[in-house]
Tab-separated table of N, CA and C and ligand atoms in Angstrom:
chain	number	residue	atom	x	y	z
A	1	MET	N	-46.211	56.923	62.526
A	1	MET	CA	-46.782	56.057	61.939
A	1	MET	C	-47.947	57.033	62.241
A	2	THR	N	-49.221	57.320	60.972
A	2	THR	CA	-50.560	57.754	61.820
A	2	THR	C	-51.393	56.946	62.210
A	3	VAL	N	-52.174	56.969	62.714
A	3	VAL	CA	-53.306	55.400	63.556
A	3	VAL	C	-54.780	56.497	63.133
A	4	THR	N	-55.206	56.567	61.980
A	4	THR	CA	-56.833	56.550	61.648
A	4	THR	C	-57.462	55.588	62.159
A	5	PHE	N	-59.029	56.592	63.075
A	5	PHE	CA	-60.157	55.869	63.352
A	5	PHE	C	-61.445	56.463	63.132
A	6	GLN	N	-62.684	56.513	63.653
A	6	GLN	CA	-63.561	57.086	63.951
A	6	GLN	C	-63.636	57.379	65.599
A	7	LEU	N	-63.753	58.299	65.404
A	7	LEU	CA	-63.981	58.654	67.294
A	7	LEU	C	-65.571	59.129	67.381
A	8	ASN	N	-66.655	58.370	67.528
A	8	ASN	CA	-67.661	59.305	67.417
A	8	ASN	C	-67.956	59.507	66.080
A	9	GLY	N	-67.912	58.704	65.340
A	9	GLY	CA	-68.999	59.842	64.165
A	9	GLY	C	-67.711	60.653	63.137
A	10	GLU	N	-66.778	61.023	63.921
A	10	GLU	CA	-65.886	61.145	63.054
A	10	GLU	C	-64.584	61.193	62.401
A	11	ARG	N	-64.148	61.204	61.448
A	11	ARG	CA	-62.522	60.754	61.593
A	11	ARG	C	-61.768	62.041	62.379
A	12	CYS	N	-60.210	60.566	62.698
A	12	CYS	CA	-59.616	61.034	64.101
A	12	CYS	C	-58.272	60.390	63.598
A	13	ARG	N	-57.411	61.364	63.187
A	13	ARG	CA	-56.029	60.983	62.953
A	13	ARG	C	-54.940	61.247	64.179
A	14	PHE	N	-54.428	59.967	65.016
A	14	PHE	CA	-52.603	60.163	65.799
A	14	PHE	C	-51.543	59.733	65.042
A	15	HIS	N	-51.204	60.498	65.329
A	15	HIS	CA	-49.299	60.875	64.482
A	15	HIS	C	-48.078	59.873	65.379
A	16	GLU	N	-48.802	60.338	66.321
A	16	GLU	CA	-47.779	59.735	68.227
A	16	GLU	C	-47.661	58.111	67.700
A	17	ASP	N	-47.081	57.795	69.295
A	17	ASP	CA	-46.509	56.053	69.373
A	17	ASP	C	-48.308	55.518	69.272
A	18	PRO	N	-48.416	53.975	68.181
A	18	PRO	CA	-49.323	53.462	68.016
A	18	PRO	C	-49.117	52.752	69.646
A	19	MET	N	-48.418	52.338	70.747
A	19	MET	CA	-48.510	51.937	71.068
A	19	MET	C	-49.612	52.436	73.076
A	20	THR	N	-49.569	54.063	71.495
A	20	THR	CA	-50.149	55.236	73.721
A	20	THR	C	-51.503	54.775	73.752
A	21	PRO	N	-51.508	53.771	75.014
A	21	PRO	CA	-52.894	53.772	75.372
A	21	PRO	C	-53.815	54.713	74.718
A	22	LEU	N	-54.996	53.914	74.133
A	22	LEU	CA	-56.504	54.543	73.574
A	22	LEU	C	-56.818	55.834	74.594
A	23	LEU	N	-56.891	55.332	75.918
A	23	LEU	CA	-57.212	56.301	77.005
A	23	LEU	C	-56.800	57.475	77.330
A	24	ASP	N	-55.400	57.627	77.314
A	24	ASP	CA	-54.352	58.242	77.130
A	24	ASP	C	-54.675	59.698	75.302
A	25	VAL	N	-54.558	58.658	74.317
A	25	VAL	CA	-55.298	59.195	73.319
A	25	VAL	C	-56.955	60.330	73.780
A	26	LEU	N	-57.803	59.734	74.095
A	26	LEU	CA	-58.486	60.217	74.200
A	26	LEU	C	-59.427	61.563	75.102
A	27	ARG	N	-58.079	60.958	76.523
A	27	ARG	CA	-58.472	62.356	77.222
A	27	ARG	C	-57.492	63.629	76.688
A	28	ARG	N	-56.060	62.382	76.236
A	28	ARG	CA	-55.201	64.114	76.764
A	28	ARG	C	-54.923	64.605	75.257
A	29	GLU	N	-55.117	63.827	74.086
A	29	GLU	CA	-55.773	64.399	72.988
A	29	GLU	C	-56.408	65.026	72.327
A	30	LYS	N	-57.759	64.364	72.850
A	30	LYS	CA	-58.961	64.418	71.352
A	30	LYS	C	-59.959	65.663	73.086
A	31	PHE	N	-59.651	65.411	74.345
A	31	PHE	CA	-60.073	66.181	75.704
A	31	PHE	C	-61.595	65.342	75.508
A	32	LEU	N	-61.344	64.269	75.524
A	32	LEU	CA	-62.683	63.318	76.068
A	32	LEU	C	-62.652	62.731	77.373
A	33	THR	N	-63.277	63.381	77.934
A	33	THR	CA	-62.590	63.291	79.696
A	33	THR	C	-63.634	61.904	80.172
A	34	GLY	N	-64.478	61.862	79.820
A	34	GLY	CA	-65.590	60.683	80.098
A	34	GLY	C	-65.507	59.241	80.598
A	35	ALA	N	-64.149	58.737	79.484
A	35	ALA	CA	-63.331	57.719	80.476
A	35	ALA	C	-62.935	58.159	81.076
A	36	LYS	N	-62.366	57.051	82.417
A	36	LYS	CA	-61.609	57.594	83.150
A	36	LYS	C	-60.340	56.820	83.511
A	37	ALA	N	-59.913	57.480	83.408
A	37	ALA	CA	-58.090	56.742	83.728
A	37	ALA	C	-57.815	56.826	85.653
A	38	VAL	N	-58.362	55.301	86.217
A	38	VAL	CA	-58.509	54.871	87.702
A	38	VAL	C	-56.861	54.059	87.741
A	39	CYS	N	-57.571	52.469	87.087
A	39	CYS	CA	-56.093	52.254	87.671
A	39	CYS	C	-55.036	51.912	86.634
A	40	ARG	N	-55.235	51.847	85.592
A	40	ARG	CA	-54.931	51.407	84.012
A	40	ARG	C	-54.609	50.200	84.532
A	41	GLU	N	-54.956	49.606	84.809
A	41	GLU	CA	-54.642	47.939	84.663
A	41	GLU	C	-55.486	46.848	84.356
A	42	GLY	N	-56.732	47.155	83.890
A	42	GLY	CA	-58.007	46.465	83.265
A	42	GLY	C	-58.575	46.255	84.770
A	43	PHE	N	-58.713	46.392	85.539
A	43	PHE	CA	-59.160	45.661	87.145
A	43	PHE	C	-60.914	46.622	87.348
A	44	CYS	N	-60.548	48.256	86.711
A	44	CYS	CA	-61.941	48.660	87.397
A	44	CYS	C	-63.281	48.934	86.622
A	45	GLY	N	-62.298	48.808	84.806
A	45	GLY	CA	-63.200	49.311	84.225
A	45	GLY	C	-64.072	50.951	83.911
A	46	ALA	N	-63.174	51.114	84.386
A	46	ALA	CA	-63.510	53.087	84.422
A	46	ALA	C	-63.488	53.507	82.883
A	47	CYS	N	-62.801	52.958	82.295
A	47	CYS	CA	-61.951	53.600	81.099
A	47	CYS	C	-62.689	53.198	80.171
A	48	THR	N	-64.365	52.481	80.643
A	48	THR	CA	-64.504	51.506	79.176
A	48	THR	C	-65.021	52.634	78.214
A	49	VAL	N	-64.765	52.123	76.820
A	49	VAL	CA	-65.754	52.413	75.767
A	49	VAL	C	-65.630	51.095	74.722
A	50	HIS	N	-66.883	52.062	73.981
A	50	HIS	CA	-66.827	50.709	72.489
A	50	HIS	C	-65.730	51.186	71.275
A	51	VAL	N	-65.346	49.786	71.293
A	51	VAL	CA	-64.650	49.885	69.338
A	51	VAL	C	-65.186	48.659	68.853
A	52	ASP	N	-65.781	49.150	67.662
A	52	ASP	CA	-66.447	48.822	66.803
A	52	ASP	C	-68.248	47.788	67.694
A	53	GLY	N	-68.333	48.822	68.846
A	53	GLY	CA	-69.293	48.588	69.508
A	53	GLY	C	-69.723	47.637	70.616
A	54	GLU	N	-68.079	46.469	70.981
A	54	GLU	CA	-68.057	46.119	71.839
A	54	GLU	C	-67.453	46.736	73.130
A	55	PRO	N	-67.384	47.133	74.123
A	55	PRO	CA	-66.968	47.537	75.493
A	55	PRO	C	-65.232	46.878	75.467
A	56	MET	N	-64.696	48.008	75.860
A	56	MET	CA	-63.176	47.721	75.405
A	56	MET	C	-62.425	48.508	77.046
A	57	MET	N	-61.729	47.721	77.042
A	57	MET	CA	-60.983	48.889	78.127
A	57	MET	C	-59.761	49.858	77.585
A	58	SER	N	-59.816	51.199	77.477
A	58	SER	CA	-59.259	51.751	76.478
A	58	SER	C	-58.120	51.676	76.959
A	59	CYS	N	-57.212	51.397	78.678
A	59	CYS	CA	-56.120	51.731	79.443
A	59	CYS	C	-54.940	50.593	79.186
A	60	LEU	N	-55.781	49.466	77.958
A	60	LEU	CA	-55.320	48.244	77.711
A	60	LEU	C	-55.167	48.180	76.529
A	61	LYS	N	-55.785	49.233	75.699
A	61	LYS	CA	-55.701	49.262	74.206
A	61	LYS	C	-55.012	50.041	73.916
A	62	PRO	N	-53.088	49.411	72.608
A	62	PRO	CA	-52.676	50.508	71.846
A	62	PRO	C	-53.515	50.788	70.813
A	63	VAL	N	-53.692	52.574	70.856
A	63	VAL	CA	-53.863	52.794	69.921
A	63	VAL	C	-54.296	52.657	67.884
A	64	GLY	N	-52.903	51.979	68.277
A	64	GLY	CA	-52.352	51.088	66.550
A	64	GLY	C	-53.373	49.861	66.472
A	65	LEU	N	-53.605	49.310	67.714
A	65	LEU	CA	-54.500	48.751	67.403
A	65	LEU	C	-56.145	48.957	67.240
A	66	VAL	N	-56.869	50.118	67.365
A	66	VAL	CA	-57.733	50.463	66.656
A	66	VAL	C	-57.843	51.099	65.437
A	67	SER	N	-56.869	51.030	64.638
A	67	SER	CA	-57.092	51.498	63.230
A	67	SER	C	-57.982	50.951	62.572
A	68	GLY	N	-58.488	51.683	62.046
A	68	GLY	CA	-59.774	51.253	60.862
A	68	GLY	C	-61.128	51.168	61.839
A	69	CYS	N	-60.812	51.317	63.207
A	69	CYS	CA	-61.876	50.693	64.142
A	69	CYS	C	-63.017	51.904	64.573
A	70	SER	N	-64.340	51.673	64.709
A	70	SER	CA	-65.188	52.707	65.174
A	70	SER	C	-65.082	52.838	66.553
A	71	VAL	N	-64.655	53.831	67.334
A	71	VAL	CA	-64.746	53.440	68.649
A	71	VAL	C	-65.959	55.426	69.338
A	72	THR	N	-66.668	54.773	70.258
A	72	THR	CA	-67.777	55.178	71.026
A	72	THR	C	-67.242	55.901	72.096
A	73	THR	N	-67.033	56.486	72.879
A	73	THR	CA	-66.478	57.025	74.251
A	73	THR	C	-67.997	57.666	74.501
A	74	ILE	N	-68.341	57.703	76.318
A	74	ILE	CA	-69.651	57.851	76.372
A	74	ILE	C	-70.109	59.426	76.243
A	75	GLU	N	-69.415	60.298	75.625
A	75	GLU	CA	-69.729	61.405	74.585
A	75	GLU	C	-70.291	61.623	74.074
A	76	GLY	N	-69.997	60.324	73.083
A	76	GLY	CA	-70.870	59.812	71.520
A	76	GLY	C	-72.091	58.861	71.827
A	77	LEU	N	-71.877	58.549	73.071
A	77	LEU	CA	-72.715	56.921	72.872
A	77	LEU	C	-74.400	57.328	72.907
A	78	SER	N	-75.520	58.755	72.945
A	78	SER	CA	-76.353	59.218	73.128
A	78	SER	C	-77.233	59.398	71.977
A	79	SER	N	-77.748	59.093	70.781
A	79	SER	CA	-78.090	59.338	69.295
A	79	SER	C	-79.359	60.163	69.293
A	80	GLY	N	-79.231	60.805	67.673
A	80	GLY	CA	-80.439	61.452	67.425
A	80	GLY	C	-79.976	62.627	68.661
A	81	ASP	N	-81.101	63.663	69.169
A	81	ASP	CA	-80.847	64.572	69.943
A	81	ASP	C	-81.399	64.783	71.217
A	82	GLN	N	-81.161	62.891	71.824
A	82	GLN	CA	-80.779	62.822	72.506
A	82	GLN	C	-79.670	63.281	73.622
A	83	ALA	N	-79.986	64.203	75.071
A	83	ALA	CA	-78.675	64.314	75.557
A	83	ALA	C	-78.275	63.273	76.175
A	84	LEU	N	-78.762	62.318	76.629
A	84	LEU	CA	-78.609	61.356	77.343
A	84	LEU	C	-78.723	59.422	77.033
A	85	HIS	N	-78.148	58.392	76.606
A	85	HIS	CA	-78.222	57.343	76.104
A	85	HIS	C	-79.558	57.379	77.255
A	86	PRO	N	-80.879	56.245	76.989
A	86	PRO	CA	-82.326	56.049	77.740
A	86	PRO	C	-81.599	54.941	78.545
A	87	LEU	N	-80.206	54.354	78.765
A	87	LEU	CA	-80.055	53.965	80.528
A	87	LEU	C	-79.506	54.923	81.564
A	88	GLN	N	-78.251	55.391	80.836
A	88	GLN	CA	-78.034	56.896	81.534
A	88	GLN	C	-79.068	57.318	81.967
A	89	ALA	N	-80.762	57.934	80.960
A	89	ALA	CA	-81.850	58.313	81.880
A	89	ALA	C	-82.557	57.579	83.449
A	90	ALA	N	-82.374	56.079	82.590
A	90	ALA	CA	-82.698	56.127	83.742
A	90	ALA	C	-81.808	55.227	84.643
A	91	PHE	N	-80.297	55.463	84.966
A	91	PHE	CA	-80.317	55.504	86.112
A	91	PHE	C	-80.007	57.335	86.700
A	92	GLU	N	-80.478	57.979	85.394
A	92	GLU	CA	-80.626	59.383	86.331
A	92	GLU	C	-81.985	59.472	86.709
A	93	ALA	N	-83.040	58.683	86.256
A	93	ALA	CA	-84.189	59.204	87.424
A	93	ALA	C	-84.312	58.099	88.103
A	94	ALA	N	-83.430	57.001	88.343
A	94	ALA	CA	-83.655	55.754	89.499
A	94	ALA	C	-82.494	57.209	90.856
A	95	ASP	N	-81.816	57.316	90.294
A	95	ASP	CA	-80.738	58.638	91.113
A	95	ASP	C	-80.182	57.719	91.595
A	96	VAL	N	-79.165	56.781	91.005
A	96	VAL	CA	-78.558	55.625	91.599
A	96	VAL	C	-76.994	56.051	91.825
A	97	VAL	N	-76.176	57.079	90.561
A	97	VAL	CA	-75.427	57.699	90.567
A	97	VAL	C	-75.118	58.411	91.781
A	98	GLN	N	-74.495	58.144	92.648
A	98	GLN	CA	-73.168	58.753	93.733
A	98	GLN	C	-71.665	59.419	93.141
A	99	CYS	N	-70.759	59.083	94.026
A	99	CYS	CA	-69.686	59.703	93.271
A	99	CYS	C	-69.513	60.083	91.990
A	100	GLY	N	-69.736	59.347	90.982
A	100	GLY	CA	-69.740	58.864	89.307
A	100	GLY	C	-68.685	58.941	88.977
A	101	MET	N	-67.766	58.666	89.385
A	101	MET	CA	-66.160	58.268	89.284
A	101	MET	C	-66.723	56.404	88.104
A	102	CYS	N	-67.505	55.709	88.564
A	102	CYS	CA	-67.138	54.732	87.569
A	102	CYS	C	-68.623	54.560	86.344
A	103	PHE	N	-69.207	55.366	86.751
A	103	PHE	CA	-70.348	55.705	85.935
A	103	PHE	C	-70.079	55.368	83.910
A	104	PRO	N	-69.296	56.718	83.641
A	104	PRO	CA	-69.442	56.427	81.842
A	104	PRO	C	-68.653	55.272	82.205
A	105	GLY	N	-67.841	54.343	82.772
A	105	GLY	CA	-67.700	52.765	81.915
A	105	GLY	C	-68.506	51.977	82.512
A	106	MET	N	-69.249	52.506	83.380
A	106	MET	CA	-70.587	51.157	84.046
A	106	MET	C	-71.407	51.396	82.824
A	107	VAL	N	-71.712	52.324	82.156
A	107	VAL	CA	-72.863	52.812	81.469
A	107	VAL	C	-72.747	52.317	79.570
A	108	MET	N	-71.038	52.204	79.458
A	108	MET	CA	-70.734	52.039	78.148
A	108	MET	C	-70.151	50.123	78.229
A	109	SER	N	-70.732	49.804	79.547
A	109	SER	CA	-70.549	48.025	79.457
A	109	SER	C	-71.777	47.997	79.075
A	110	LEU	N	-72.585	48.595	80.053
A	110	LEU	CA	-73.971	48.519	80.024
A	110	LEU	C	-74.713	48.462	78.996
A	111	SER	N	-73.896	49.132	78.478
A	111	SER	CA	-75.554	49.832	77.276
A	111	SER	C	-75.008	49.046	76.294
A	112	ALA	N	-74.372	48.240	75.827
A	112	ALA	CA	-73.479	47.403	75.113
A	112	ALA	C	-74.629	45.564	75.679
A	113	PHE	N	-74.406	45.923	77.161
A	113	PHE	CA	-75.308	44.086	77.525
A	113	PHE	C	-76.918	44.073	77.221
A	114	VAL	N	-77.271	45.012	77.635
A	114	VAL	CA	-78.736	45.496	77.184
A	114	VAL	C	-78.989	45.456	75.504
A	115	ARG	N	-78.228	46.348	75.289
A	115	ARG	CA	-78.322	45.765	73.937
A	115	ARG	C	-78.582	44.429	73.025
A	116	ASP	N	-77.723	43.976	73.685
A	116	ASP	CA	-77.489	41.878	73.006
A	116	ASP	C	-78.609	41.139	73.828
A	117	ASN	N	-79.317	41.458	74.651
A	117	ASN	CA	-79.712	41.157	75.697
A	117	ASN	C	-81.444	41.165	76.636
A	118	PRO	N	-81.951	42.072	75.681
A	118	PRO	CA	-82.804	42.437	76.310
A	118	PRO	C	-83.814	41.364	77.529
A	119	GLU	N	-83.420	40.551	77.274
A	119	GLU	CA	-84.620	39.488	78.682
A	119	GLU	C	-83.592	39.242	79.382
A	120	ALA	N	-82.187	39.700	79.670
A	120	ALA	CA	-81.491	39.514	81.061
A	120	ALA	C	-82.101	39.668	82.220
A	121	THR	N	-81.790	38.441	83.102
A	121	THR	CA	-82.136	38.337	84.435
A	121	THR	C	-81.360	38.694	85.477
A	122	ARG	N	-82.002	38.679	86.182
A	122	ARG	CA	-81.249	39.925	87.419
A	122	ARG	C	-79.480	39.043	87.256
A	123	PRO	N	-79.386	38.105	87.747
A	123	PRO	CA	-77.846	37.256	87.852
A	123	PRO	C	-77.403	37.424	86.784
A	124	GLN	N	-77.670	37.933	85.720
A	124	GLN	CA	-76.865	38.062	84.598
A	124	GLN	C	-76.643	39.751	84.323
A	125	ILE	N	-77.626	39.953	85.062
A	125	ILE	CA	-77.302	41.502	84.957
A	125	ILE	C	-76.059	41.668	85.661
A	126	LYS	N	-75.835	40.733	87.558
A	126	LYS	CA	-75.255	40.978	87.829
A	126	LYS	C	-73.459	40.677	86.758
A	127	THR	N	-73.897	39.458	87.005
A	127	THR	CA	-72.570	39.086	85.838
A	127	THR	C	-71.825	39.959	84.727
A	128	ALA	N	-72.591	40.525	84.140
A	128	ALA	CA	-72.467	41.799	83.248
A	128	ALA	C	-71.588	42.705	84.465
A	129	MET	N	-72.344	42.802	84.772
A	129	MET	CA	-71.608	44.339	85.926
A	129	MET	C	-69.842	43.731	86.588
A	130	ALA	N	-69.357	42.585	86.195
A	130	ALA	CA	-68.420	42.061	86.978
A	130	ALA	C	-66.678	43.186	86.846
A	131	GLY	N	-67.221	43.756	85.551
A	131	GLY	CA	-65.798	44.013	84.993
A	131	GLY	C	-65.736	45.609	85.513
A	132	ASN	N	-66.651	46.046	86.290
A	132	ASN	CA	-66.785	47.342	86.945
A	132	ASN	C	-66.993	47.332	87.991
A	133	ILE	N	-66.018	48.161	88.367
A	133	ILE	CA	-66.345	48.472	90.159
A	133	ILE	C	-66.248	49.884	90.592
A	134	CYS	N	-67.214	49.521	91.359
A	134	CYS	CA	-68.230	51.455	91.852
A	134	CYS	C	-67.774	50.701	93.330
A	135	ARG	N	-67.214	51.839	93.722
A	135	ARG	CA	-67.216	51.686	95.444
A	135	ARG	C	-67.512	52.400	96.334
A	136	CYS	N	-68.978	52.983	95.503
A	136	CYS	CA	-69.978	53.626	96.363
A	136	CYS	C	-71.006	53.159	96.963
A	137	THR	N	-72.106	52.139	95.166
A	137	THR	CA	-73.245	52.462	95.382
A	137	THR	C	-73.549	51.313	96.016
A	138	GLY	N	-72.882	50.390	96.147
A	138	GLY	CA	-73.342	48.583	96.692
A	138	GLY	C	-74.039	47.842	95.338
A	139	TYR	N	-73.675	48.825	94.555
A	139	TYR	CA	-74.471	47.840	93.154
A	139	TYR	C	-76.135	47.574	93.267
A	140	GLU	N	-76.530	47.542	93.861
A	140	GLU	CA	-77.696	47.216	94.194
A	140	GLU	C	-79.042	47.505	92.880
A	141	ARG	N	-78.722	49.120	93.784
A	141	ARG	CA	-79.549	50.077	92.845
A	141	ARG	C	-79.221	49.986	91.765
A	142	ILE	N	-78.026	49.690	91.082
A	142	ILE	CA	-77.846	49.897	90.030
A	142	ILE	C	-78.587	48.483	89.832
A	143	ILE	N	-78.357	47.364	89.950
A	143	ILE	CA	-78.574	46.133	89.239
A	143	ILE	C	-80.319	46.510	89.240
A	144	ASP	N	-81.153	47.471	90.078
A	144	ASP	CA	-82.220	47.235	90.046
A	144	ASP	C	-82.388	48.406	89.031
A	145	ALA	N	-81.667	49.392	88.833
A	145	ALA	CA	-81.760	49.687	87.640
A	145	ALA	C	-82.087	49.347	85.846
A	146	VAL	N	-81.316	48.535	86.027
A	146	VAL	CA	-81.521	48.025	84.889
A	146	VAL	C	-82.220	46.942	84.328
A	147	ALA	N	-82.570	45.986	86.249
A	147	ALA	CA	-83.799	45.296	85.720
A	147	ALA	C	-85.005	45.578	84.898
A	148	ASP	N	-85.417	47.143	85.973
A	148	ASP	CA	-86.572	48.284	85.705
A	148	ASP	C	-86.455	48.563	84.332
A	149	TYR	N	-85.265	49.045	84.074
A	149	TYR	CA	-84.933	49.864	82.558
A	149	TYR	C	-85.268	48.507	81.456
A	150	LEU	N	-85.063	47.194	81.773
A	150	LEU	CA	-85.109	45.833	80.734
A	150	LEU	C	-86.618	45.270	80.924
A	151	ALA	N	-87.070	46.259	82.177
A	151	ALA	CA	-88.336	45.783	81.911
A	151	ALA	C	-89.691	47.192	81.493
A	152	VAL	N	-89.057	48.263	81.337
A	152	VAL	CA	-89.770	49.268	80.760
A	152	VAL	C	-89.553	49.186	78.998
A	153	GLN	N	-88.660	48.794	78.591
A	153	GLN	CA	-88.396	48.199	77.098
A	153	GLN	C	-88.754	47.112	76.581
A	154	LYS	N	-89.206	45.953	77.587
A	154	LYS	CA	-90.261	45.158	77.126
A	154	LYS	C	-91.721	45.159	76.976
A	155	ALA	N	-92.119	46.045	78.145
A	155	ALA	CA	-93.129	47.042	77.946
A	155	ALA	C	-93.928	47.297	76.204
A	156	GLY	N	-92.898	48.557	76.515
A	156	GLY	CA	-92.787	49.031	75.424
A	156	GLY	C	-93.212	48.804	74.048
A	157	SER	N	-91.990	47.379	73.634
A	157	SER	CA	-91.673	46.761	72.664
A	157	SER	C	-93.039	45.778	72.563
A	158	GLN	N	-93.867	45.391	73.586
A	158	GLN	CA	-95.057	44.546	74.350
A	158	GLN	C	-96.268	45.344	73.564
A	159	ALA	N	-96.268	46.648	73.953
A	159	ALA	CA	-97.797	47.454	74.104
A	159	ALA	C	-97.604	48.050	71.985
A	160	LYS	N	-96.329	48.088	71.354
A	160	LYS	CA	-96.297	48.430	69.958
A	160	LYS	C	-96.819	47.483	69.071
A	161	GLU	N	-96.115	46.333	69.671
A	161	GLU	CA	-97.141	44.699	68.919
A	161	GLU	C	-98.526	44.758	69.191
A	162	ALA	N	-98.512	45.030	70.334
A	162	ALA	CA	-99.884	44.596	70.292
A	162	ALA	C	-101.298	45.415	69.520
A	163	ALA	N	-100.417	47.097	69.141
A	163	ALA	CA	-100.648	48.346	68.336
A	163	ALA	C	-101.004	47.706	66.521
A	164	HIS	N	-99.901	46.794	66.644
A	164	HIS	CA	-99.813	46.517	65.609
A	164	HIS	C	-100.650	45.085	64.925
A	165	VAL	N	-101.457	44.554	65.902
A	165	VAL	CA	-101.783	43.432	65.835
A	165	VAL	C	-103.518	43.345	65.000
B	201	FES	S1	-58.765	52.600	84.174
B	201	FES	FE1	-58.486	50.785	82.858
B	201	FES	S2	-59.838	49.130	83.540
B	201	FES	FE2	-58.895	50.707	85.463
B	202	FES	S1	-70.534	56.297	92.025
B	202	FES	FE1	-68.560	56.124	92.954
B	202	FES	S2	-67.093	55.004	92.230
B	202	FES	FE2	-68.951	54.217	91.898
């Protein structure tokens, strides 16, 4: 059976067992190593990618179940000529990354969260991070960076609105 899906905007085919975890297809077949294989049991979130725009743990997802879907990995998250997604850039600017093992998954989860929750409160940001384990940072600086990012985005939107009044 051949599984066909979009991968970072390009058509992609996989010809082997459709029960192969998407994570293994990405890392071993497509050489996209941003999604990390840490627990492989759905606990840590390090393998998170977007499937049709929603965060999913790729270690638990048989590739056959993404047939016809659009998969985005951390390598394909930024758009246009930007090297980084704006949230990645905010993390870099705030110097929150330590070993970095959790961060691709963290960015995939939180980029979808900030897209869908531009008014999120600090407790809501904490809840959104529940599926992503970080062994280094203590989380607080990541939460600060997300809150700052949302505040900057909001201020930018308000400034644009004011300019059009
Ligand atoms: S490697 Fe997938 S959740 Fe940990
Ligand atoms: S920065 Fe090391 S696990 Fe999160």
